[in-house]
Amino acid sequence: MNSGYALSLSDISCTFISRDNPGQRYTAVADTTLNIAPGEFVSVVGPTGCGKSTLLNIGAGLLEPSSGTVTVHGEKLVGINKRAGYMFQADALMPWKKALDNVIAGLLFRGVEIPIAREHGIAWLARVGLGGFEDRYPHQLSGGMRKRVAMAQTLILDPDIILMDEPFSALDVQTRQLMENELLELWSEKKKAVLFITHDLDEAIALSDRVIVLASGPATHPIGEFPIDLERPRDVAEIRNQPHFTELHSKIWDVLRDEVLKGYVQHKNIVEERTQ
Amino acid sequence: MNNKLLRVWQIALVIIILSTWQASSMLSTKAAFFFSNPIDVAARLVSWFFIDLDIYQHLGVTLIETLLAFVIGTILGLLVGLWLALNQRAAAICDPFLKALNAMPRVILAPIFALWFGLGIASKVALAVTLVFFIVFFNVFQGVREVSPTLLANARMLGAGRNDLLRHVYLPSAMSWVFSSLHISVGMAFVGAVVGEYLGSARGVGYLILQAEGSFDVRSVFAGIVVLTLCALVLDTLVGKAEKRLMRWQPKIGTTEKI
């Protein structure tokens, strides 16, 4: 078993069986192998609904694959992936906890004492630009601020692997670019392995060391892999103007476009079937 | 309409109702017998509260019953609700029985409770508990079921074990539903206590009303109704205050997305 990878999914397939009708099956992911080295920033792009999140949930240990194995730093994954942090697409903060209590929740679950956890939490909130907002409840924060809290909540645990599921997709473009730069900055300090899911190719190229393109579902699998050899440190807003960025973009888009079209047609058919 | 004008109208309405009541009882002896009149009712209230001072022990008993029923019913509802919501098989087994128990008109249990627990406080508390329990139970059940899967997954990824999930995710979520039903459950506890007293007791405001009814003392019946209404209002206000304090994390319209 190759232990060089931080996270390794090998020959993963994932089939869902309909609860109401056991005869109905849906294969979300088929025969997918995905390796991420320690310190590597990998993005996975693909059309909407192709099974990107399924892949991430398997890496997180929230979902067990139908076949194939997941290894984390060489060890077979059983149950929740304790070395991974997960940033969700949807709001996942506990609405009944203040910002600080949300940030330190993971530390408390792991048995860290409250005063120490609070100290860390305050430092982390300041680090994501929310110093002074410790006592706010999530509903008192804007969408961008909630994402920052979620980022602090995940990163305070210092995970070896960071899984991100379109974490910034709900933000406006300006806030998003700010957050992307902040993410790169935090990542470059510690160089964790990152698996970043997005449907935005620009975002994927700007952030990653490697971009993987997934086929449209069902039974999605990687159909292309592109190393991104843009220099670091990067500024996500400026990097888009570099000629090499545009080059990479068109190269990847060539592969992605067909899949997006396929995904779109499938989606349309499903909607039409349902409405008929 | 501004607040002052609103208040003026409300006071005017009260005066109109009271004076119509008073006038009709003065004009007709039949009306006077069946409806008494506001002045007599007020006099009765004054004598209860300030002269004879005999209302306090009855009111005290009713309030103690309400409080006990409320606390016991809420705790039971919370425990059973949490247990069943987190235990799919048990929930599936218990489902038809719970539905049947909830559909049953609980007031018919009063005679059997009187037989089991006697005419004292216990039988009233038991009756009111059956009313409160189901309200809290169904709300907790719903509250746990409605926890967002993302929130759960997030807590698990942060390292939450079963007990952590219970304490930091399921319970707060369930509590928000319990609080939203608090007004109803306090009211129900009160109803259970008074109805229990009315059906057989030796003390309490319900007993007072029953006695008055037995001797055609209509003004005492009305005075009892006034006392109960005021009590219910006070309880409701207290619940509202507690809710405001404990549910600060919940967004209110107009305070979302501050800054």
Short mmCIF file of N, CA and C in Angstrom, two decimals, chain B residues 24 27 52 56 94 136 215 221:
data_model
loop_
_atom_site.label_atom_id
_atom_site.label_comp_id
_atom_site.label_asym_id
_atom_site.label_seq_id
_atom_site.Cartn_x
_atom_site.Cartn_y
_atom_site.Cartn_z
N SER B 24 -78.10 45.65 32.05
CA SER B 24 -79.08 44.59 31.80
C SER B 24 -79.42 43.83 33.07
N LEU B 27 -82.00 45.83 34.86
CA LEU B 27 -83.31 45.90 34.21
C LEU B 27 -84.09 44.60 34.35
N ASP B 52 -61.46 38.55 53.17
CA ASP B 52 -61.46 37.19 53.75
C ASP B 52 -60.12 36.47 53.55
N TYR B 56 -56.24 32.78 48.52
CA TYR B 56 -54.82 32.48 48.35
C TYR B 56 -54.50 30.99 48.43
N CYS B 94 -43.64 2.13 18.76
CA CYS B 94 -44.52 2.92 19.63
C CYS B 94 -45.52 3.80 18.86
N VAL B 136 -45.14 18.52 24.35
CA VAL B 136 -43.67 18.58 24.39
C VAL B 136 -43.08 17.43 23.60
N SER B 215 -74.21 26.30 44.64
CA SER B 215 -75.14 27.11 45.44
C SER B 215 -75.65 28.29 44.62
N VAL B 221 -68.77 32.44 40.57
CA VAL B 221 -68.32 31.73 39.36
C VAL B 221 -67.57 32.70 38.45
#
